[in-house]
Amino acid sequence: MEKFNEWDHIFKLDPNKHLSDDNLRKICTSGTDAIIVGGTDGITFENVLDLLERIQEYDVPVLLEISDIEAIAPGFDGYLIPLVLNSREKKWMLDAQHHAVKEYGDVMDWDTVLTEGYCVLNPEAKVFQHTNCALPDEEDVLAYARMAEHMFQLPVFYLEYSGTYGNPELVERISEELQQTTLVYGGGIRSAAEAEEMSRYADVIVVGNIIYERIDAALETVQAAKESKMD
Ligand code: 1GP
């Protein structure tokens, strides 16, 4: 988990979506730095465990992004705990996490746990609606980033545009602000050019949906992210 800040590219797989064995092999052997298992709807213990077991055939780190306390399976290399900074409800910032720690605190291996400060920026995204977010403007996002780094000292600040391509100028501005906290960008990356662009500013990019639509385009984002870092 300490490598998170050394990674450039992550694929996010949704346990509620079908991926053929062949395409799963391509994703896991693509050279990506890690796989996150996560999603918003239909996440169950069974489908999380099934996907974990399929990914474990390959030599790639696999992390679970916890969205439902009932769907926490053992065996992941790491566990990501999102705090939704721009939710209107304390539930998504504190209460769900409190509930999880109360339930599992005795058996948690804290070395495998990483907290992510999420800022959700696409009002059409399921996660935006599910967690009852308020749409932040640019100054709000900057303030959340500063809070993530200086007040909460979070290891990760995640600019989440899930489903739509975000504003690279905003990502650039936030990247200039964060020194210690790792900046993760996710949302709408559908080509090598987009991966390259967001990788100029974000420490790590996350690629999700395109995996299920155009596997070849998804695979091209790995090298693009890596090359962007070398420029
Ligand atoms: C979703 O940030 C990830 O949580 C990736 O977004 O599915 O739009 O690629 P996409």
mmCIF file of C-alpha atoms and ligand atoms in Angstrom:
data_model
loop_
_atom_site.group_PDB
_atom_site.id
_atom_site.type_symbol
_atom_site.label_atom_id
_atom_site.label_comp_id
_atom_site.label_asym_id
_atom_site.label_seq_id
_atom_site.Cartn_x
_atom_site.Cartn_y
_atom_site.Cartn_z
ATOM 1 C CA MET A 1 0.000 0.000 0.000
ATOM 2 C CA GLU A 2 2.894 2.305 0.581
ATOM 3 C CA LYS A 3 3.469 2.049 -3.160
ATOM 4 C CA PHE A 4 0.265 3.897 -3.979
ATOM 5 C CA ASN A 5 2.196 7.126 -4.315
ATOM 6 C CA GLU A 6 4.566 5.457 -6.766
ATOM 7 C CA TRP A 7 1.828 4.269 -9.102
ATOM 8 C CA ASP A 8 0.757 5.978 -12.333
ATOM 9 C CA HIS A 9 -2.158 3.920 -13.593
ATOM 10 C CA ILE A 10 -4.935 1.830 -12.063
ATOM 11 C CA PHE A 11 -7.800 -0.091 -13.654
ATOM 12 C CA LYS A 12 -11.046 -0.119 -11.690
ATOM 13 C CA LEU A 13 -13.180 -3.232 -12.154
ATOM 14 C CA ASP A 14 -16.838 -3.359 -11.197
ATOM 15 C CA PRO A 15 -17.881 -6.689 -9.616
ATOM 16 C CA ASN A 16 -21.399 -6.062 -10.913
ATOM 17 C CA LYS A 17 -20.260 -5.995 -14.564
ATOM 18 C CA HIS A 18 -19.307 -8.962 -16.724
ATOM 19 C CA LEU A 19 -15.747 -9.235 -18.010
ATOM 20 C CA SER A 20 -14.650 -12.261 -20.030
ATOM 21 C CA ASP A 21 -11.668 -14.301 -18.879
ATOM 22 C CA ASP A 22 -9.772 -13.167 -21.951
ATOM 23 C CA ASN A 23 -10.348 -9.477 -21.277
ATOM 24 C CA LEU A 24 -9.585 -9.918 -17.577
ATOM 25 C CA ARG A 25 -6.257 -11.485 -18.546
ATOM 26 C CA LYS A 26 -5.501 -8.518 -20.826
ATOM 27 C CA ILE A 27 -6.267 -6.053 -18.035
ATOM 28 C CA CYS A 28 -4.247 -7.897 -15.398
ATOM 29 C CA THR A 29 -1.215 -8.346 -17.652
ATOM 30 C CA SER A 30 -1.384 -4.869 -19.209
ATOM 31 C CA GLY A 31 1.374 -3.372 -17.085
ATOM 32 C CA THR A 32 -1.071 -1.390 -14.973
ATOM 33 C CA ASP A 33 0.180 -0.746 -11.459
ATOM 34 C CA ALA A 34 -2.859 -2.098 -9.648
ATOM 35 C CA ILE A 35 -6.490 -3.113 -9.918
ATOM 36 C CA ILE A 36 -9.206 -1.581 -7.750
ATOM 37 C CA VAL A 37 -12.365 -3.608 -7.272
ATOM 38 C CA GLY A 38 -15.226 -1.226 -6.662
ATOM 39 C CA GLY A 39 -18.558 0.121 -7.789
ATOM 40 C CA THR A 40 -21.756 1.709 -6.581
ATOM 41 C CA ASP A 41 -24.632 -0.703 -7.306
ATOM 42 C CA GLY A 42 -25.098 -4.427 -6.873
ATOM 43 C CA ILE A 43 -21.896 -5.022 -4.927
ATOM 44 C CA THR A 44 -22.176 -8.249 -2.945
ATOM 45 C CA PHE A 45 -19.798 -10.405 -0.944
ATOM 46 C CA GLU A 46 -20.166 -13.131 -3.591
ATOM 47 C CA ASN A 47 -19.395 -11.021 -6.654
ATOM 48 C CA VAL A 48 -16.479 -9.282 -4.886
ATOM 49 C CA LEU A 49 -14.939 -12.604 -3.840
ATOM 50 C CA ASP A 50 -15.492 -14.110 -7.279
ATOM 51 C CA LEU A 51 -13.705 -11.212 -8.997
ATOM 52 C CA LEU A 52 -10.888 -11.248 -6.415
ATOM 53 C CA GLU A 53 -10.266 -14.949 -7.031
ATOM 54 C CA ARG A 54 -10.134 -14.406 -10.789
ATOM 55 C CA ILE A 55 -7.686 -11.490 -10.435
ATOM 56 C CA GLN A 56 -5.489 -13.446 -8.011
ATOM 57 C CA GLU A 57 -4.496 -15.702 -10.913
ATOM 58 C CA TYR A 58 -2.259 -12.819 -11.975
ATOM 59 C CA ASP A 59 0.653 -11.020 -10.425
ATOM 60 C CA VAL A 60 -0.883 -7.585 -9.943
ATOM 61 C CA PRO A 61 -1.803 -5.796 -6.691
ATOM 62 C CA VAL A 62 -5.548 -5.833 -6.068
ATOM 63 C CA LEU A 63 -7.347 -3.420 -3.749
ATOM 64 C CA LEU A 64 -10.933 -3.322 -2.585
ATOM 65 C CA GLU A 65 -12.655 0.055 -2.492
ATOM 66 C CA ILE A 66 -15.236 -0.436 0.198
ATOM 67 C CA SER A 67 -18.717 0.761 -0.662
ATOM 68 C CA ASP A 68 -20.778 -1.713 1.334
ATOM 69 C CA ILE A 69 -19.826 -3.162 4.679
ATOM 70 C CA GLU A 70 -21.582 -6.420 3.765
ATOM 71 C CA ALA A 71 -19.240 -6.895 0.798
ATOM 72 C CA ILE A 72 -15.820 -6.877 2.449
ATOM 73 C CA ALA A 73 -13.932 -10.000 1.433
ATOM 74 C CA PRO A 74 -10.599 -11.050 2.938
ATOM 75 C CA GLY A 75 -7.528 -11.556 0.772
ATOM 76 C CA PHE A 76 -7.056 -8.182 -0.907
ATOM 77 C CA ASP A 77 -3.634 -6.520 -0.858
ATOM 78 C CA GLY A 78 -5.268 -3.342 0.388
ATOM 79 C CA TYR A 79 -8.559 -1.786 1.439
ATOM 80 C CA LEU A 80 -9.535 1.716 0.347
ATOM 81 C CA ILE A 81 -11.915 3.676 2.534
ATOM 82 C CA PRO A 82 -13.550 6.578 0.715
ATOM 83 C CA LEU A 83 -14.608 9.715 2.584
ATOM 84 C CA VAL A 84 -16.888 11.774 0.349
ATOM 85 C CA LEU A 85 -15.789 15.289 1.181
ATOM 86 C CA ASN A 86 -18.521 17.050 -0.807
ATOM 87 C CA SER A 87 -21.405 14.891 0.395
ATOM 88 C CA ARG A 88 -24.178 16.816 2.121
ATOM 89 C CA GLU A 89 -24.488 13.973 4.614
ATOM 90 C CA LYS A 90 -22.128 13.216 7.460
ATOM 91 C CA LYS A 91 -22.973 9.582 6.863
ATOM 92 C CA TRP A 92 -20.626 9.439 3.850
ATOM 93 C CA MET A 93 -17.791 11.242 5.581
ATOM 94 C CA LEU A 94 -17.842 9.638 9.009
ATOM 95 C CA ASP A 95 -20.742 7.405 9.977
ATOM 96 C CA ALA A 96 -20.363 4.580 7.436
ATOM 97 C CA GLN A 97 -16.651 4.437 8.283
ATOM 98 C CA HIS A 98 -17.371 4.479 12.007
ATOM 99 C CA HIS A 99 -19.803 1.626 11.567
ATOM 100 C CA ALA A 100 -17.211 -0.409 9.645
ATOM 101 C CA VAL A 101 -14.460 0.166 12.204
ATOM 102 C CA LYS A 102 -16.824 -0.647 15.061
ATOM 103 C CA GLU A 103 -17.686 -3.911 13.339
ATOM 104 C CA TYR A 104 -14.220 -4.937 12.123
ATOM 105 C CA GLY A 105 -11.767 -2.791 14.117
ATOM 106 C CA ASP A 106 -10.459 -5.736 16.138
ATOM 107 C CA VAL A 107 -9.415 -7.672 13.062
ATOM 108 C CA MET A 108 -8.359 -4.823 10.768
ATOM 109 C CA ASP A 109 -4.766 -4.788 9.581
ATOM 110 C CA TRP A 110 -4.197 -1.038 9.477
ATOM 111 C CA ASP A 111 -1.136 -1.431 7.262
ATOM 112 C CA THR A 112 -3.448 -2.481 4.451
ATOM 113 C CA VAL A 113 -5.958 0.348 4.911
ATOM 114 C CA LEU A 114 -5.813 3.593 2.948
ATOM 115 C CA THR A 115 -8.242 6.494 3.293
ATOM 116 C CA GLU A 116 -9.248 8.426 0.179
ATOM 117 C CA GLY A 117 -10.729 11.920 0.285
ATOM 118 C CA TYR A 118 -13.207 11.890 -2.580
ATOM 119 C CA CYS A 119 -14.416 14.998 -4.341
ATOM 120 C CA VAL A 120 -17.181 13.992 -6.764
ATOM 121 C CA LEU A 121 -17.577 16.390 -9.682
ATOM 122 C CA ASN A 122 -20.036 14.777 -12.111
ATOM 123 C CA PRO A 123 -23.648 15.380 -11.023
ATOM 124 C CA GLU A 124 -24.797 12.636 -13.426
ATOM 125 C CA ALA A 125 -22.638 9.987 -11.753
ATOM 126 C CA LYS A 126 -24.351 7.335 -9.660
ATOM 127 C CA VAL A 127 -21.897 7.965 -6.855
ATOM 128 C CA PHE A 128 -22.754 11.686 -6.836
ATOM 129 C CA GLN A 129 -26.446 10.932 -6.392
ATOM 130 C CA HIS A 130 -25.990 7.946 -4.093
ATOM 131 C CA THR A 131 -23.879 9.930 -1.644
ATOM 132 C CA ASN A 132 -26.009 13.098 -1.986
ATOM 133 C CA CYS A 133 -23.188 15.362 -3.104
ATOM 134 C CA ALA A 134 -23.252 19.107 -3.588
ATOM 135 C CA LEU A 135 -21.532 20.300 -6.766
ATOM 136 C CA PRO A 136 -18.406 22.204 -5.741
ATOM 137 C CA ASP A 137 -16.994 25.089 -7.770
ATOM 138 C CA GLU A 138 -13.289 25.424 -8.397
ATOM 139 C CA GLU A 139 -12.595 27.298 -5.176
ATOM 140 C CA ASP A 140 -14.522 24.652 -3.220
ATOM 141 C CA VAL A 141 -12.424 21.896 -4.777
ATOM 142 C CA LEU A 142 -9.244 23.742 -3.899
ATOM 143 C CA ALA A 143 -10.424 24.093 -0.311
ATOM 144 C CA TYR A 144 -11.254 20.376 -0.120
ATOM 145 C CA ALA A 145 -7.791 19.547 -1.451
ATOM 146 C CA ARG A 146 -6.183 21.782 1.166
ATOM 147 C CA MET A 147 -8.297 20.204 3.893
ATOM 148 C CA ALA A 148 -7.363 16.721 2.671
ATOM 149 C CA GLU A 149 -3.682 17.510 2.876
ATOM 150 C CA HIS A 150 -3.362 19.869 5.817
ATOM 151 C CA MET A 151 -6.326 19.210 8.099
ATOM 152 C CA PHE A 152 -6.979 15.497 7.631
ATOM 153 C CA GLN A 153 -3.557 14.524 6.279
ATOM 154 C CA LEU A 154 -5.170 12.054 3.950
ATOM 155 C CA PRO A 155 -2.846 9.949 1.803
ATOM 156 C CA VAL A 156 -5.110 10.313 -1.268
ATOM 157 C CA PHE A 157 -7.266 13.068 -2.767
ATOM 158 C CA TYR A 158 -9.472 11.611 -5.509
ATOM 159 C CA LEU A 159 -10.990 13.895 -8.161
ATOM 160 C CA GLU A 160 -13.893 11.724 -9.274
ATOM 161 C CA TYR A 161 -15.637 12.541 -12.561
ATOM 162 C CA SER A 162 -16.892 8.960 -12.965
ATOM 163 C CA GLY A 163 -18.471 8.587 -16.406
ATOM 164 C CA THR A 164 -17.386 11.925 -17.855
ATOM 165 C CA TYR A 165 -14.072 13.504 -18.780
ATOM 166 C CA GLY A 166 -13.079 16.228 -16.373
ATOM 167 C CA ASN A 167 -11.445 19.616 -16.576
ATOM 168 C CA PRO A 168 -7.656 19.252 -17.008
ATOM 169 C CA GLU A 169 -7.089 22.856 -15.900
ATOM 170 C CA LEU A 170 -8.710 22.118 -12.562
ATOM 171 C CA VAL A 171 -6.651 18.935 -12.186
ATOM 172 C CA GLU A 172 -3.531 20.978 -12.934
ATOM 173 C CA ARG A 173 -4.475 23.606 -10.354
ATOM 174 C CA ILE A 174 -5.072 20.983 -7.670
ATOM 175 C CA SER A 175 -1.836 19.197 -8.536
ATOM 176 C CA GLU A 176 0.077 22.421 -7.937
ATOM 177 C CA GLU A 177 -1.449 22.628 -4.488
ATOM 178 C CA LEU A 178 -0.836 19.121 -3.170
ATOM 179 C CA GLN A 179 2.621 18.246 -1.903
ATOM 180 C CA GLN A 180 2.148 15.226 0.367
ATOM 181 C CA THR A 181 -1.261 13.894 -0.574
ATOM 182 C CA THR A 182 -1.377 11.730 -3.717
ATOM 183 C CA LEU A 183 -3.666 13.195 -6.403
ATOM 184 C CA VAL A 184 -5.835 10.582 -8.107
ATOM 185 C CA TYR A 185 -7.933 11.443 -11.158
ATOM 186 C CA GLY A 186 -10.731 9.187 -12.410
ATOM 187 C CA GLY A 187 -13.494 9.691 -14.921
ATOM 188 C CA GLY A 188 -14.227 9.352 -18.612
ATOM 189 C CA ILE A 189 -10.747 8.439 -19.829
ATOM 190 C CA ARG A 190 -11.455 6.725 -23.135
ATOM 191 C CA SER A 191 -8.238 7.112 -25.118
ATOM 192 C CA ALA A 192 -4.465 7.233 -24.870
ATOM 193 C CA ALA A 193 -4.562 11.003 -25.460
ATOM 194 C CA GLU A 194 -6.883 11.575 -22.520
ATOM 195 C CA ALA A 195 -4.802 9.302 -20.304
ATOM 196 C CA GLU A 196 -1.702 11.212 -21.308
ATOM 197 C CA GLU A 197 -3.348 14.578 -20.638
ATOM 198 C CA MET A 198 -4.626 13.775 -17.150
ATOM 199 C CA SER A 199 -1.380 11.988 -16.237
ATOM 200 C CA ARG A 200 0.489 15.254 -16.778
ATOM 201 C CA TYR A 201 -1.160 16.595 -13.622
ATOM 202 C CA ALA A 202 -2.569 13.698 -11.580
ATOM 203 C CA ASP A 203 -0.151 11.393 -9.779
ATOM 204 C CA VAL A 204 -2.357 8.416 -10.630
ATOM 205 C CA ILE A 205 -5.169 7.978 -13.163
ATOM 206 C CA VAL A 206 -7.984 5.462 -12.751
ATOM 207 C CA VAL A 207 -9.633 3.942 -15.831
ATOM 208 C CA GLY A 208 -12.984 2.178 -15.491
ATOM 209 C CA ASN A 209 -15.912 2.132 -17.896
ATOM 210 C CA ILE A 210 -13.994 1.936 -21.162
ATOM 211 C CA ILE A 211 -12.760 -1.536 -20.109
ATOM 212 C CA TYR A 212 -16.295 -2.805 -20.725
ATOM 213 C CA GLU A 213 -16.777 -0.914 -23.991
ATOM 214 C CA ARG A 214 -13.493 -0.884 -25.925
ATOM 215 C CA ILE A 215 -10.895 -3.089 -24.353
ATOM 216 C CA ASP A 216 -8.151 -2.059 -26.806
ATOM 217 C CA ALA A 217 -8.636 1.624 -26.007
ATOM 218 C CA ALA A 218 -8.557 0.787 -22.294
ATOM 219 C CA LEU A 219 -5.264 -1.085 -22.681
ATOM 220 C CA GLU A 220 -3.644 1.840 -24.525
ATOM 221 C CA THR A 221 -4.150 4.085 -21.501
ATOM 222 C CA VAL A 222 -1.502 2.181 -19.524
ATOM 223 C CA GLN A 223 1.427 3.046 -21.722
ATOM 224 C CA ALA A 224 0.109 6.567 -22.273
ATOM 225 C CA ALA A 225 0.067 7.203 -18.534
ATOM 226 C CA LYS A 226 3.574 5.810 -18.128
ATOM 227 C CA GLU A 227 4.967 7.814 -21.060
ATOM 228 C CA SER A 228 3.374 10.997 -19.794
ATOM 229 C CA LYS A 229 5.318 10.636 -16.555
ATOM 230 C CA MET A 230 8.596 10.245 -18.443
ATOM 231 C CA ASP A 231 8.229 13.519 -20.389
HETATM 232 C C1 1GP B 1 -14.706 5.510 -11.411
HETATM 233 O O1 1GP B 1 -12.913 7.069 -11.370
HETATM 234 C C2 1GP B 1 -13.316 5.833 -11.871
HETATM 235 O O2 1GP B 1 -14.737 5.455 -10.015
HETATM 236 C C3 1GP B 1 -13.134 5.728 -13.351
HETATM 237 O O3 1GP B 1 -14.115 6.438 -14.061
HETATM 238 O O4 1GP B 1 -15.409 4.622 -15.141
HETATM 239 O O5 1GP B 1 -15.475 6.975 -16.040
HETATM 240 O O6 1GP B 1 -13.417 5.555 -16.275
HETATM 241 P P1 1GP B 1 -14.636 5.873 -15.450
#
